[in-house]
C-alpha positions as a printed Julia matrix, in Angstrom:
255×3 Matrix{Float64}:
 -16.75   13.82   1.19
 -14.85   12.71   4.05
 -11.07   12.74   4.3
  -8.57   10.27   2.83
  -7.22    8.13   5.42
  -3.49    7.39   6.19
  -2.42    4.08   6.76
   1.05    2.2    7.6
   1.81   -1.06   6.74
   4.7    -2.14   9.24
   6.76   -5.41   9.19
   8.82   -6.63  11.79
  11.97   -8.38  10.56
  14.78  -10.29  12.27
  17.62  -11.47   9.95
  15.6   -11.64   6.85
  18.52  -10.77   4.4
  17.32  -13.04   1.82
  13.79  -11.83   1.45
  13.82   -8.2    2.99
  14.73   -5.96  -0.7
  12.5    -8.07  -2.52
   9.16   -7.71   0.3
  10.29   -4.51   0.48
  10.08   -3.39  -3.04
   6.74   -4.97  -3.33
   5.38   -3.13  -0.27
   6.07    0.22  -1.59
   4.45   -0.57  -4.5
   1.21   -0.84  -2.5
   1.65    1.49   0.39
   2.82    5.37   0.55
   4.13    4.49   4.46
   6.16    1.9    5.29
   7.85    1.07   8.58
  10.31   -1.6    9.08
  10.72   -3.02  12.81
  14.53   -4.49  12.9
  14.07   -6.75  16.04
  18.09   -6.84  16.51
  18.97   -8.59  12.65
  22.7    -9.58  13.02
  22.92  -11.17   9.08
  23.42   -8.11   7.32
  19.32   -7.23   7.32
  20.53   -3.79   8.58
  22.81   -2.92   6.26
  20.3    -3.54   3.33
  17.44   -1.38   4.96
  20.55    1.48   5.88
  20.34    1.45   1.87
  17.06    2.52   1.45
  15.36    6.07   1.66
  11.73    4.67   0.87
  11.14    3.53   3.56
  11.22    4.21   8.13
  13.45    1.8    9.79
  13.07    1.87  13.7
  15.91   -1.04  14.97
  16.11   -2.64  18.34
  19.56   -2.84  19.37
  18.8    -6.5   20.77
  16.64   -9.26  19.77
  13.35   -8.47  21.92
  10.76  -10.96  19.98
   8.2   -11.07  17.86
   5.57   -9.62  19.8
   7.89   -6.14  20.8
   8.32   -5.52  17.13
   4.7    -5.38  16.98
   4.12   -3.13  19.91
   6.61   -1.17  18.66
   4.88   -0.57  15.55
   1.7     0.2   16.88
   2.98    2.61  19.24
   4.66    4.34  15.82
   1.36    4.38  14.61
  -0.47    5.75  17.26
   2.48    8.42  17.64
   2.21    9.4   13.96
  -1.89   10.57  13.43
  -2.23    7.34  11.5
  -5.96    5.81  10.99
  -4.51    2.25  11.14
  -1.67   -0.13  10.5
  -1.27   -3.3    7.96
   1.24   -5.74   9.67
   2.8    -8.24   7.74
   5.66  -10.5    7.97
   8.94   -9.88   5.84
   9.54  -13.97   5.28
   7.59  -13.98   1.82
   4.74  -15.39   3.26
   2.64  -12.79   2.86
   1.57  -11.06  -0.2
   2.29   -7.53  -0.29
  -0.43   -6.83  -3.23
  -3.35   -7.83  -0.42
  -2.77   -4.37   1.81
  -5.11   -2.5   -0.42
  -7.99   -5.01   0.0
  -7.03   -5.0    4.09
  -6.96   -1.65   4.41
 -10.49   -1.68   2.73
 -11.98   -4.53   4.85
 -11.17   -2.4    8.04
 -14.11    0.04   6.66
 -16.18   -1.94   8.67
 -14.2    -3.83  10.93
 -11.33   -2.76  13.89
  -9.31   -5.74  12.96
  -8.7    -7.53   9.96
  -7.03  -11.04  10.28
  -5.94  -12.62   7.99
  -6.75  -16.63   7.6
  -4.72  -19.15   6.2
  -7.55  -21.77   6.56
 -10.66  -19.69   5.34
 -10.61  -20.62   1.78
  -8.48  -22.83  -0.29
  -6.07  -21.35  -3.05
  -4.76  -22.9   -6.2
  -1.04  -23.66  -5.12
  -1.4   -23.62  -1.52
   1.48  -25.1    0.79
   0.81  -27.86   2.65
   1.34  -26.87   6.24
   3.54  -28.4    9.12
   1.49  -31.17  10.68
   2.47  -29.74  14.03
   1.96  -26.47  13.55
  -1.4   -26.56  11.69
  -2.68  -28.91  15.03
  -1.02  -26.45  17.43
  -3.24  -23.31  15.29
  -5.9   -25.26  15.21
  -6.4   -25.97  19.39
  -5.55  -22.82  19.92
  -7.76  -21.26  17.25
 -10.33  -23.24  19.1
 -10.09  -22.85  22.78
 -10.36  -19.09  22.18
 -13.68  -19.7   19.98
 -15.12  -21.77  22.9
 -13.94  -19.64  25.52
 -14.08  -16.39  24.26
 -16.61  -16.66  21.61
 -14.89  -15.34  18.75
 -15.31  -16.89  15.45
 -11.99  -17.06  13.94
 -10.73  -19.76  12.04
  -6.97  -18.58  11.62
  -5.86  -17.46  15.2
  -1.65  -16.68  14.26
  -1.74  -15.0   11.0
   0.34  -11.78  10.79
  -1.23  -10.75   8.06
  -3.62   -8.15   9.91
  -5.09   -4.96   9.4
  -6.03   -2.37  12.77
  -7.48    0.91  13.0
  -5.71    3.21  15.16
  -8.75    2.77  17.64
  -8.49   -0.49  18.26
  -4.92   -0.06  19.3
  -5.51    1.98  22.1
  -7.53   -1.12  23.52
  -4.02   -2.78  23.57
  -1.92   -2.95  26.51
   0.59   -5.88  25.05
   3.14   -7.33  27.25
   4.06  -10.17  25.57
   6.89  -10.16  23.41
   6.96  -13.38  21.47
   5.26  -15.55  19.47
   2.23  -15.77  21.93
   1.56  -12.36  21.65
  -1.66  -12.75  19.78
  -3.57  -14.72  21.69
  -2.94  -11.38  24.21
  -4.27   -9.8   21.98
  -7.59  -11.92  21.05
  -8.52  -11.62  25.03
  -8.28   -7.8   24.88
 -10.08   -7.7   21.87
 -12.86   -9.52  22.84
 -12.81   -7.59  26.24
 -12.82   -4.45  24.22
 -16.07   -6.07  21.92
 -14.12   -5.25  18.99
 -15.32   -5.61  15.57
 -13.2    -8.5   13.91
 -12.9    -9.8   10.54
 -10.64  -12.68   8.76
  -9.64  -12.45   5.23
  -8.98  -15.43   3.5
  -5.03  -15.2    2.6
  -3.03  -17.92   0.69
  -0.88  -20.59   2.65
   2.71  -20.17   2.05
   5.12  -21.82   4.24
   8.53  -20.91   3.54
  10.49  -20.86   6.7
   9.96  -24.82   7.91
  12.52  -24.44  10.14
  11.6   -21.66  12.25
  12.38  -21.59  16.27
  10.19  -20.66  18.6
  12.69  -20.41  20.89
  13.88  -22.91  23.27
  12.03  -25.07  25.25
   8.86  -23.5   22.83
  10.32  -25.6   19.8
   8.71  -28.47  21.6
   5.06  -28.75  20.54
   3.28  -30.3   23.44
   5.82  -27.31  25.74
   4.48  -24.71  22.97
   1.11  -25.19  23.35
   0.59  -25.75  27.2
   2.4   -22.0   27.16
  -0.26  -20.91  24.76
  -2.84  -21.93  26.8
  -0.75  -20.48  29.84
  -1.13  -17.45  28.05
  -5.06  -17.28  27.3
  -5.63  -17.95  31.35
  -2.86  -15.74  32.83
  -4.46  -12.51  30.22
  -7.95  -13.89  31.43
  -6.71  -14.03  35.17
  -5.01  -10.45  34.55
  -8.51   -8.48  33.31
 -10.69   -9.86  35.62
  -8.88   -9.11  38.58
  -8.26   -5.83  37.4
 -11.99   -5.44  37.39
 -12.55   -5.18  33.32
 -15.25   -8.07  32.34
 -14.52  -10.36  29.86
 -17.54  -10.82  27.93
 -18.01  -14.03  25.89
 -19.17  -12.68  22.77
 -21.88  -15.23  21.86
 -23.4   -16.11  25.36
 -22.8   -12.79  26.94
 -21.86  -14.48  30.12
 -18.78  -13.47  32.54
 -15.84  -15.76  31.43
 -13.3   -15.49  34.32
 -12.41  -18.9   35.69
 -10.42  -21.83  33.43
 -12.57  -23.78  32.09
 -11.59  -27.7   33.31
 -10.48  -29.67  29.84
C-alpha cells in the first residue's frame, strides 16, 4: 500500500465578489485543502473570504498579477509537505467537480493542463475571436519551437506535483506567466498532459492590462516572452531541449 497523497487546490482571485462564495463552496466539496490567493481584491472579495473558516486565505496587500498569485501558491505548496497543487480560476470558468479527475491524471504525468480546445462539449461557449487566435499562435509557436504537443497553451485549469514545482523559477507576474512556464518545463523534460475541460467564457471583458488589451501589442509581448525565457536558460548554461527533435533550441527562430 503506499500512502494517501495530499493535495491543494489553490485559486487566485482579484475582485471576484460575485462568483467567489459560490466557487468556493463547490471547491470544498471536492478538496479537503483549499487556498485562496487574494491578489489585492478592493470590491469586497476580502470581506467574504474573512467570513469563512473552510478555507486558507493568503492576501497581497497590492494588486501584483496573475502570475504572483500563482507563485505564491506554489511556494505554499511546496512550504506545506504537499504532493501537488490543482490551480483553478475563481471566475466560474472552471468546474470545481474536475479536481478529482486532475488530481488523478497527475498519476502519471508532472503537469496536467487543462484544454479548452481538446474535445468539444455539449453547451460550449463560443470564444472571443481574438483571444481564441491569440491562444492559438501562441499554442503553436511553442509546439514548433519547443516541441510540446499542447493544444490549449493558457488554461488555468492545471494540476502539478510538488516535483515539478521545484523546476520553476517564475518571474513573471501576469498573464504571460505560462508560457514561462512551458520553456522551463520543457527544459526540465517534464511529463505533460492536457485534459479536455469545457469552454466557458464568462468574463468577455477582461483587461490584460494596458497597452496588453491591444491584441497585435499582446501577442508580440507573448512572443517577447518565449525568446527572452529562451535567451535567459541558455545563457545560463541549462539546454533547452526540443522535445521531438532533440536538438539545442537557443536562437529565435526568423518568422
Amino acid at each position: 500500500m503506499t500512502r494517501r497523497e495530499k493535495w491543494l487546490a489553490a485559486l487566485p482571485v482579484y475582485n471576484e465578489v460575485d462568483y467567489v462564495s459560490e466557487i468556493l463552496d463547490q471547491v470544498v466539496q471536492y478538496a479537503s485543502n483549499v487556498l485562496v490567493v487574494d491578489d489585492g481584491s478592493t470590491d469586497g472579495t476580502d470581506k467574504l473570504l474573512s467570513q469563512r473558516g473552510d478555507v486558507t486565505v493568503i492576501r497581497h496587500e497590492q494588486n501584483r498579477g496573475y502570475g504572483a498569485a500563482l507563485q505564491t501558491a506554489f511556494d505554499y505548496t511546496l512550504a506545506n509537505g504537499f504532493d501537488g497543487v490543482v490551480t483553478l480560476d475563481c471566475d466560474g470558468q472552471h468546474q470545481p467537480k474536475r479536481i478529482p479527475a486532475f488530481i488523478d491524471m497527475a498519476r502519471s504525468a508532472d503537469i496536467v493542463s487543462g484544454s479548452r480546445y481538446l474535445h468539444h462539449f455539449e453547451g460550449d461557449d463560443a470564444p472571443p475571436e481574438e483571444r481564441m487566435f491569440i491562444n492559438r499562435r501562441i499554442t503553436a509557436d511553442l509546439n514548433r519551437r519547443l516541441g510540446l504537443q499542447l493544444t490549449d497553451a493558457f488554461c488555468g485549469f492545471k494540476a502539478y506535483r510538488s516535483e515539478a514545482l521545484r523546476h520553476f523559477s517564475i518571474t513573471d507576474t501576469g498573464y504571460a506567466m505560462p508560457l514561462q512556464l512551458w520553456v522551463q518545463a520543457a527544459e526540465s523534460g517534464l511529463r505533460i498532459a492536457e485534459m479536455a475541460v469545457p469552454l466557458i467564457y464568462l468574463d468577455l471583458e477582461r483587461s490584460f492590462g494596458g497597452a496588453l488589451d491591444h491584441a497585435e501589442t499582446r501577442l508580440k509581448h507573448y512572443n517577447q516572452v518565449i525568446d527572452d525565457e529562451i535567451a535567459r536558460l541558455c545563457a545560463s548554461g541549462r539546454h533547452v531541449i526540443h522535445a521531438a527533435s532533440g536538438d539545442l533550441v537557443c536562437v529565435h527562430e526568423a518568422g
